[in-house]
PDB file of C-alpha atoms in Angstrom:
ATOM      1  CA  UNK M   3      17.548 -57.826  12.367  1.00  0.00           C
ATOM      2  CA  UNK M   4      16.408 -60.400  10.049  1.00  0.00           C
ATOM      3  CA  UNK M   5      16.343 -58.579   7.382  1.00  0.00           C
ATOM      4  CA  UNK M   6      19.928 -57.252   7.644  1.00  0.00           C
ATOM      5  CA  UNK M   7      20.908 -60.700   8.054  1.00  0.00           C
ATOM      6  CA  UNK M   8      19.271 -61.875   5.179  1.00  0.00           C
ATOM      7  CA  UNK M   9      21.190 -58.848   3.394  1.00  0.00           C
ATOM      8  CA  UNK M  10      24.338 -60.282   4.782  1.00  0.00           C
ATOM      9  CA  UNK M  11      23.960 -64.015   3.909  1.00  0.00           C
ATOM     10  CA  UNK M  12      22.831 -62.471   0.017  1.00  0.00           C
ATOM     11  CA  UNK M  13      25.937 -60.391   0.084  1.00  0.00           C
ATOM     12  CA  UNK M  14      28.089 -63.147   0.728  1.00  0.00           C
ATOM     13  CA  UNK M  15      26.497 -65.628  -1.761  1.00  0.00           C
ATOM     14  CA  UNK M  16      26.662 -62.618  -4.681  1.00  0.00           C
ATOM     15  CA  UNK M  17      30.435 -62.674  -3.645  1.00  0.00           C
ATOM     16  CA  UNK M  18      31.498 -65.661  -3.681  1.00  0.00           C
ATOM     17  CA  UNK M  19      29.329 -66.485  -7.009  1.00  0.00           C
ATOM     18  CA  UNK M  20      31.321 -63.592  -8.587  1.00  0.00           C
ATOM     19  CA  UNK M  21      34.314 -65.015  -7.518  1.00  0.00           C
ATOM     20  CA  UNK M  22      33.476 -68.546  -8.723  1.00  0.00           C
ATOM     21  CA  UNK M  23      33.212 -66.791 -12.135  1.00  0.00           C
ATOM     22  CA  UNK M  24      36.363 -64.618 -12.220  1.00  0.00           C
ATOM     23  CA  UNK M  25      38.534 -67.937 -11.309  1.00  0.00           C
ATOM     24  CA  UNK M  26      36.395 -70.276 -13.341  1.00  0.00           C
ATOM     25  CA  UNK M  27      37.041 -69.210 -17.070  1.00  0.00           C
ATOM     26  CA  UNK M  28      40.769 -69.244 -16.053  1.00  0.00           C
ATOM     27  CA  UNK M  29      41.436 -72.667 -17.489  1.00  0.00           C
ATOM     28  CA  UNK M  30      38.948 -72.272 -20.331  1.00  0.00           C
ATOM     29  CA  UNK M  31      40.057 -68.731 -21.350  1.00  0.00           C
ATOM     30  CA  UNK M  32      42.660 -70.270 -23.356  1.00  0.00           C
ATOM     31  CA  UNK M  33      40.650 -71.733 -25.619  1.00  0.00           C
ATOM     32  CA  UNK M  34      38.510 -68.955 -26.638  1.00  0.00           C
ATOM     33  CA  UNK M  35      40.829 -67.839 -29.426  1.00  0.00           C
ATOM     34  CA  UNK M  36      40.404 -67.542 -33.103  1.00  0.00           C
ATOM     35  CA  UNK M  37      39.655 -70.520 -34.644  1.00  0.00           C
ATOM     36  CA  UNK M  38      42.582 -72.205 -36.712  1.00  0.00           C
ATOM     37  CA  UNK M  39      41.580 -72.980 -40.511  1.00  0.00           C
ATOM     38  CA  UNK M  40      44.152 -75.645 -41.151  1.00  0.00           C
ATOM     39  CA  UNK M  41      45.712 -76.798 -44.340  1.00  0.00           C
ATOM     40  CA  UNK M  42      42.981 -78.742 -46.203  1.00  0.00           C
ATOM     41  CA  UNK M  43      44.778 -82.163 -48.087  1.00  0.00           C
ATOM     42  CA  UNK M  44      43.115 -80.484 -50.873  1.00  0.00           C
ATOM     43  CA  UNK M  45      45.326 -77.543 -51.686  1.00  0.00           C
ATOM     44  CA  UNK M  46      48.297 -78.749 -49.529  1.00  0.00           C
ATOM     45  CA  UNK M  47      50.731 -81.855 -50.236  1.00  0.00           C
ATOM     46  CA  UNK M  48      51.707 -81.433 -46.322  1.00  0.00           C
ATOM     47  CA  UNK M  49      51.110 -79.030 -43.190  1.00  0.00           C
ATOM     48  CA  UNK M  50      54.249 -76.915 -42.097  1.00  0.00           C
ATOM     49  CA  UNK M  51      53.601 -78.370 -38.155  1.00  0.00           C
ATOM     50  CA  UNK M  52      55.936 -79.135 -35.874  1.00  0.00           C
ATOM     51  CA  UNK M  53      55.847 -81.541 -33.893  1.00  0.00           C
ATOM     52  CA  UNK M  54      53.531 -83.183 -36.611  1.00  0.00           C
ATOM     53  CA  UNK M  55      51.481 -84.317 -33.813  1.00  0.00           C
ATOM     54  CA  UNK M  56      49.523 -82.809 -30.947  1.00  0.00           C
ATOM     55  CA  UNK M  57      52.327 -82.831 -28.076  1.00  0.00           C
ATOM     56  CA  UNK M  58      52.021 -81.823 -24.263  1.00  0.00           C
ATOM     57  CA  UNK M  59      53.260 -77.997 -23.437  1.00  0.00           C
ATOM     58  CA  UNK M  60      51.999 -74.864 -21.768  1.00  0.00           C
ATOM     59  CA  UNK M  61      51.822 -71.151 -22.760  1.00  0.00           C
ATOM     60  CA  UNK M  62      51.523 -68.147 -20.651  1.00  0.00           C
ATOM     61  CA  UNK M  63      49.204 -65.293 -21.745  1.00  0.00           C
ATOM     62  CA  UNK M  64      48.450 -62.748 -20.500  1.00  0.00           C
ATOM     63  CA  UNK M  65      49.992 -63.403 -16.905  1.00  0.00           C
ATOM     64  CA  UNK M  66      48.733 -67.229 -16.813  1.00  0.00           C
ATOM     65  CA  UNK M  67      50.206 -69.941 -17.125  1.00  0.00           C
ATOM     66  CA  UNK M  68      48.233 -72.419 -18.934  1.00  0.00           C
ATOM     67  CA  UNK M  69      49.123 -76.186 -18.163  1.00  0.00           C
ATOM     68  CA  UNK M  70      48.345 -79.513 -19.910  1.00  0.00           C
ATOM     69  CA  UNK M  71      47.745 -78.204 -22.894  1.00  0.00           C
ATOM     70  CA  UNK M  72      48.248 -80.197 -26.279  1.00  0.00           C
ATOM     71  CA  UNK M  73      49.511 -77.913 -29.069  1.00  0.00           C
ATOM     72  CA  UNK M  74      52.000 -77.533 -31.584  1.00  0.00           C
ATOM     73  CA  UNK M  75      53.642 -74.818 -33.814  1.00  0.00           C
ATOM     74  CA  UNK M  76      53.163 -73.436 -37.468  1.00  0.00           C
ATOM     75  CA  UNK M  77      56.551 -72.575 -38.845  1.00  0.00           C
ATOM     76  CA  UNK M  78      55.473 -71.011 -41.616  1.00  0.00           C
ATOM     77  CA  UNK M  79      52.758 -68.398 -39.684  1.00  0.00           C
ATOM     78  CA  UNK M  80      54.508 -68.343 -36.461  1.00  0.00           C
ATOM     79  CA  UNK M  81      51.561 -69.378 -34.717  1.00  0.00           C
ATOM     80  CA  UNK M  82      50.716 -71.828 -31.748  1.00  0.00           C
ATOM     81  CA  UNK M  83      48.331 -74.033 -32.229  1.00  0.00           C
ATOM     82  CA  UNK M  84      45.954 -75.495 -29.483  1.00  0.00           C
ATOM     83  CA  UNK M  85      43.702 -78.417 -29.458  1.00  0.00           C
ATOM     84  CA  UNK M  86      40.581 -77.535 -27.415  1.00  0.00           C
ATOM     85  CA  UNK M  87      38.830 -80.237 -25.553  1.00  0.00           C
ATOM     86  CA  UNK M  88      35.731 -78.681 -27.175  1.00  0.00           C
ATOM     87  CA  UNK M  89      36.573 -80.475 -30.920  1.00  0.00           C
ATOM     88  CA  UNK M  90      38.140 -77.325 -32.440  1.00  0.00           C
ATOM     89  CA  UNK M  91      41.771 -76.086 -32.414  1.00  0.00           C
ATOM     90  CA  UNK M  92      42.332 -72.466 -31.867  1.00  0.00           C
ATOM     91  CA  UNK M  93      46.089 -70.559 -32.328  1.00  0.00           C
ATOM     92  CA  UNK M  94      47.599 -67.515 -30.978  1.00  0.00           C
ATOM     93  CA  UNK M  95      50.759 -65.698 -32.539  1.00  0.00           C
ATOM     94  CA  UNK M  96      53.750 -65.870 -31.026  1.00  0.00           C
ATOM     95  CA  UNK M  97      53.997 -62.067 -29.813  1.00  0.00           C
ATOM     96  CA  UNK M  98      50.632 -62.721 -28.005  1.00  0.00           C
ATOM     97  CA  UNK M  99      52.036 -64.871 -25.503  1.00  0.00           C
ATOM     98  CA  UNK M 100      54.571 -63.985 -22.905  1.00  0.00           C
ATOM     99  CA  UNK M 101      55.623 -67.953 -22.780  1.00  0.00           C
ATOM    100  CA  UNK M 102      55.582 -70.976 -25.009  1.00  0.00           C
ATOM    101  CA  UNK M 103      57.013 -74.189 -23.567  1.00  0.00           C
ATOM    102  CA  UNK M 104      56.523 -77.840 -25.869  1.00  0.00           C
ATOM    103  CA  UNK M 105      57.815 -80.626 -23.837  1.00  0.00           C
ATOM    104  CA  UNK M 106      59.484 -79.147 -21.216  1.00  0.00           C
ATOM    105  CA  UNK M 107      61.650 -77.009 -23.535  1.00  0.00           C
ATOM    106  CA  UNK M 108      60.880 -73.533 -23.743  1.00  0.00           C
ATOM    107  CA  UNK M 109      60.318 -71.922 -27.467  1.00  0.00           C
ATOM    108  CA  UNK M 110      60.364 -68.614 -29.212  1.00  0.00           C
ATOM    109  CA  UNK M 111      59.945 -67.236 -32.433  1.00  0.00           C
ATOM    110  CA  UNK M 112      62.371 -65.494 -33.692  1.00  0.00           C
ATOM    111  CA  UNK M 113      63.364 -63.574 -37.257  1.00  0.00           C
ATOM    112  CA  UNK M 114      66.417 -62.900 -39.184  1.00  0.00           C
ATOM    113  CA  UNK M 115      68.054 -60.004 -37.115  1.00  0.00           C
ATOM    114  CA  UNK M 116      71.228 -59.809 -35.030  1.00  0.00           C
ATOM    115  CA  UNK M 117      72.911 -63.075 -37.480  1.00  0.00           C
ATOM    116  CA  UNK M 118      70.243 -65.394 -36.591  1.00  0.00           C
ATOM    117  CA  UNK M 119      70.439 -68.104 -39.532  1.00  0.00           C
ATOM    118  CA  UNK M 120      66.678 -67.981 -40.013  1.00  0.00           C
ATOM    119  CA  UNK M 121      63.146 -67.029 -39.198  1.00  0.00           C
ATOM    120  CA  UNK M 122      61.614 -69.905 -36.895  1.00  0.00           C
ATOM    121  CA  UNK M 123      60.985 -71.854 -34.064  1.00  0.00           C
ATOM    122  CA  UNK M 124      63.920 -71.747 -31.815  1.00  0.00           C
ATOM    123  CA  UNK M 125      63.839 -74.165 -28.711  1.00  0.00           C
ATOM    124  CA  UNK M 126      66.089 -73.643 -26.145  1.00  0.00           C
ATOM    125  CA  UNK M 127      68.050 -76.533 -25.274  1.00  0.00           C
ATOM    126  CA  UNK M 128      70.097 -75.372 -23.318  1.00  0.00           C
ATOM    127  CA  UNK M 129      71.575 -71.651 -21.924  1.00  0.00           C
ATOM    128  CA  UNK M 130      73.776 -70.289 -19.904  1.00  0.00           C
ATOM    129  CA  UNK M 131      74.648 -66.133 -19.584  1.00  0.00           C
ATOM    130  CA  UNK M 132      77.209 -66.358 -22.392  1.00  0.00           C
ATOM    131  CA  UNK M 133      75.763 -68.714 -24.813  1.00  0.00           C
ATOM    132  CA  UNK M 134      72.503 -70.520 -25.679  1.00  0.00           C
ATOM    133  CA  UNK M 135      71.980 -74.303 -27.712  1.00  0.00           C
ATOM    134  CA  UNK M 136      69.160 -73.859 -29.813  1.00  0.00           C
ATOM    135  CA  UNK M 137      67.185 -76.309 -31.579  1.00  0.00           C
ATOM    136  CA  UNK M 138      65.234 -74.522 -34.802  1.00  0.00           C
ATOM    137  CA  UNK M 139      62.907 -75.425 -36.402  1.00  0.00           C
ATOM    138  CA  UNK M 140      61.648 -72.979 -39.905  1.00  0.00           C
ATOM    139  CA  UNK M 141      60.104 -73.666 -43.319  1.00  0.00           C
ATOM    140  CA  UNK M 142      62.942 -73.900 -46.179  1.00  0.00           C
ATOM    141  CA  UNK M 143      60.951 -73.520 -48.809  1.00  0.00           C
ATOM    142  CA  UNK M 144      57.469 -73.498 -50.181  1.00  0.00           C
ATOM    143  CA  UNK M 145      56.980 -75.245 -53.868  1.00  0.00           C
ATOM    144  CA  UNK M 146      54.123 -76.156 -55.759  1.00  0.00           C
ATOM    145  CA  UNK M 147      54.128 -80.080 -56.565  1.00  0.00           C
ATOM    146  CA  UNK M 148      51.602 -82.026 -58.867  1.00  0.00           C
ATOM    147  CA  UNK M 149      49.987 -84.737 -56.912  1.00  0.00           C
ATOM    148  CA  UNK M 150      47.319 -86.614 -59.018  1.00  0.00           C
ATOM    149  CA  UNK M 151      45.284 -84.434 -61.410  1.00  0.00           C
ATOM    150  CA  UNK M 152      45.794 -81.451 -58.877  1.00  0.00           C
ATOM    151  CA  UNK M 153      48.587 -78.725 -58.060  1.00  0.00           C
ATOM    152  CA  UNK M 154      49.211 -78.890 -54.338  1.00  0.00           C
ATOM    153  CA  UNK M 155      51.640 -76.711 -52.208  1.00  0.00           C
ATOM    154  CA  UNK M 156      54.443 -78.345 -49.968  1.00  0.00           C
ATOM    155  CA  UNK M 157      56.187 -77.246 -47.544  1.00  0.00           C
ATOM    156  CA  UNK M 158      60.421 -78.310 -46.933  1.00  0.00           C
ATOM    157  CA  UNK M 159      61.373 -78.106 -43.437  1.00  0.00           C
ATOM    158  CA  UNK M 160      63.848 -77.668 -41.720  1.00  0.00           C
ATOM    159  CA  UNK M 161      65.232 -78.917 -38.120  1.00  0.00           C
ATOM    160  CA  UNK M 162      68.954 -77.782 -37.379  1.00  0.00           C
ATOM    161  CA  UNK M 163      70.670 -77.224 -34.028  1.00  0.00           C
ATOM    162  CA  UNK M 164      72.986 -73.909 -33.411  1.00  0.00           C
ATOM    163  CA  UNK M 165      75.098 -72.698 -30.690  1.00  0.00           C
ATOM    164  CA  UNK M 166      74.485 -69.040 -30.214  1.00  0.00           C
ATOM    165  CA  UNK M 167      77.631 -67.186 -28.346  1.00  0.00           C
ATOM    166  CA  UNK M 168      76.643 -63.563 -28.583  1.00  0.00           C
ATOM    167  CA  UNK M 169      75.879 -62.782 -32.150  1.00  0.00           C
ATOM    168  CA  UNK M 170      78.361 -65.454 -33.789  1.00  0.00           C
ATOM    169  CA  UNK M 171      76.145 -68.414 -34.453  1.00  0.00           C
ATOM    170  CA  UNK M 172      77.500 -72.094 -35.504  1.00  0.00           C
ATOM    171  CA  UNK M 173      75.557 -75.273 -36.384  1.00  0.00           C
ATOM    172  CA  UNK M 174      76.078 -78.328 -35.017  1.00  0.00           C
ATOM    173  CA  UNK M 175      75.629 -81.330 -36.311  1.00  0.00           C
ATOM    174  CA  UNK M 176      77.326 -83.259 -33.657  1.00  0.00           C
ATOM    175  CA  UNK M 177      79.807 -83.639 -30.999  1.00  0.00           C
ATOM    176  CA  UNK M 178      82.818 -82.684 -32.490  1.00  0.00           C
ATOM    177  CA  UNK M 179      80.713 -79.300 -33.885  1.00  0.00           C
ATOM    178  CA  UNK M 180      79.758 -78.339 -30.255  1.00  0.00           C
ATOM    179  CA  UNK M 181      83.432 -79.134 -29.293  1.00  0.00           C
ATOM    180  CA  UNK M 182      84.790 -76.873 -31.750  1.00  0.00           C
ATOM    181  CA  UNK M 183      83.047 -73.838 -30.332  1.00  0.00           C
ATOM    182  CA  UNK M 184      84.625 -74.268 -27.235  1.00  0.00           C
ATOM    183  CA  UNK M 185      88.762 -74.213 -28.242  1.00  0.00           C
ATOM    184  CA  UNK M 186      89.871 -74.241 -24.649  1.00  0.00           C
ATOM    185  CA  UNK M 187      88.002 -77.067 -23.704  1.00  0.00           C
ATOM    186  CA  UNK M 188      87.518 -79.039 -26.948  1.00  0.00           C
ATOM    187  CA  UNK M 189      89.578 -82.170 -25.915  1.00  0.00           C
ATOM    188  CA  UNK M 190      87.581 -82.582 -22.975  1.00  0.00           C
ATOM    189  CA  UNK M 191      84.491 -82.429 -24.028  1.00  0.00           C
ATOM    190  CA  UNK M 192      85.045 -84.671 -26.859  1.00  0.00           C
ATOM    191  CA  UNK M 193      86.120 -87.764 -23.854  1.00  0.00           C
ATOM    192  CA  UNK M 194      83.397 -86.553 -21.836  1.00  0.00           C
ATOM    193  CA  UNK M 195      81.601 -87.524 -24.133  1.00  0.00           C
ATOM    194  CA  UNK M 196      83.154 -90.415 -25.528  1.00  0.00           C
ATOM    195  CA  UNK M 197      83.462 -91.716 -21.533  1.00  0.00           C
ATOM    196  CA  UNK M 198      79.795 -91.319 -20.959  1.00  0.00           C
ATOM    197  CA  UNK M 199      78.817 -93.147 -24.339  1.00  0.00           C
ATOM    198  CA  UNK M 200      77.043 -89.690 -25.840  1.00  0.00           C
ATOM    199  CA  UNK M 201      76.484 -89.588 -29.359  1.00  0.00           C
ATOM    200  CA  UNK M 202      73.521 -87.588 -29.822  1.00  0.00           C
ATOM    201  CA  UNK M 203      71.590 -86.863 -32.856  1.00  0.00           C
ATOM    202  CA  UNK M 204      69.310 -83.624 -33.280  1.00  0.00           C
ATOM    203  CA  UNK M 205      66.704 -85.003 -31.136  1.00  0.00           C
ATOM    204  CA  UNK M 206      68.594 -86.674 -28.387  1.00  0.00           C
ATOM    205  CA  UNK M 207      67.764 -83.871 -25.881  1.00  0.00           C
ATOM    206  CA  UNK M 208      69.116 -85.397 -22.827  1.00  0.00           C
ATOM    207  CA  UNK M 209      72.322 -86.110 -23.995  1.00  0.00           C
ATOM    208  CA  UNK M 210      72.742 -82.756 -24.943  1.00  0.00           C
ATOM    209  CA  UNK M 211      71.871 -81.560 -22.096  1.00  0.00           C
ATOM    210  CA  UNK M 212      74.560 -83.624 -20.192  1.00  0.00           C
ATOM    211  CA  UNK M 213      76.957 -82.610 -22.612  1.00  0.00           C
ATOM    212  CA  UNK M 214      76.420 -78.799 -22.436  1.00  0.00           C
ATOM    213  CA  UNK M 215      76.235 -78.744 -18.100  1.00  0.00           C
ATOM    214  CA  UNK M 216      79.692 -80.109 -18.577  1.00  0.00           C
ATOM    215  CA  UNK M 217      80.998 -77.275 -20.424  1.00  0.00           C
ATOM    216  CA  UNK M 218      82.520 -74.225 -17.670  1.00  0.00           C
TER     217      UNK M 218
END
């Protein structure tokens, strides 16, 4: 009797110890990635990163979602890259992870095809069923600059907003832009604006946001 409760006690500790290690490297998982090499100041005038700094996001891979992360995206690799709390950053491309969210706004990396203006970064601003507001971010182009006694490569990039209505896409550079994609409703979403004070620039998220749940 002993003994088989002995076995019993032992059989629960072995489960619940493998349990503790299938949910433990859950939040740690994410960092065990390939290590990202970086852009050394020594070849490279600048670093095609965007935000520049790390920022606060989340990715989902492979079924998880991955919380208070900091991390930040290459434009010209595609890659996201995350800042381990073990002193190294690590990245994943873009088609590894089901999700990609930077502060608050989810993100995807998209190419060329069906009349997108360019391969990049595209954060959704806002979408609706019939059309999207996209903020995208993408490398313009790559040149080689003297910078002392050494050649150095920089990148130009490049931060535009476009209004995606099936494959017609406009840019928008302000109110009036977004307006004009909207013919029925242009008037009114120009004094909707105007009413409310909104006069947003590229990065004025909020305001766009108020602007586009206006729009029926």
């Amino acid at each position: 009797m002993k003994l088989l409760k002995s076995s019993l006690v032992i059989a629960v500790i072995t489960a619940c110890a493998a349990l503790n290690v299938s949910a433990q490297p859950k939040s740690q998982q994410i960092f065990s990635a390939r290590l990202e090499r970086g852009y050394s100041p020594a070849l490279y005038a600048n670093a095609p990163y965007h935000p520049t700094d790390f920022t606060p996001g989340e990715v989902t891979y492979r079924g998880y979602t991955y919380t208070d992360l900091q991390l930040h995206l290459d434009l010209q690799l595609g890659t996201v890259i995350i800042n381990s709390p073990f002193g190294r950053t690590v990245y994943y491309q873009a088609s590894e992870l089901e999700k990609v969210k930077i502060n608050g706004l989810e993100v995807v990396y998209l190419d060329k095809a069906d009349h997108r203006p360019t391969k990049g970064w595209y954060e959704i601003i806002y979408a609706t069923p019939h059309w999207t507001l996209y903020r995208v971010h993408s490398v313009k182009n790559v040149t080689d600059i003297i910078a002392g006694e050494r050649k150095k490569t920089q990148f130009s990039l490049s931060h535009k907003l476009y209004i995606a209505k099936g494959n017609r896409w406009s840019g928008i550079k302000n109110v009036n832009d977004l307006a004009k994609a909207f013919p029925r409703q242009k008037d009114e979403i120009k004094a909707f604006a105007k009413s409310h004070n909104l006069n947003p620039d590229i990065n004025a998220t909020e305001q766009w946001i108020k602007i586009a749940e206006h729009i029926k």
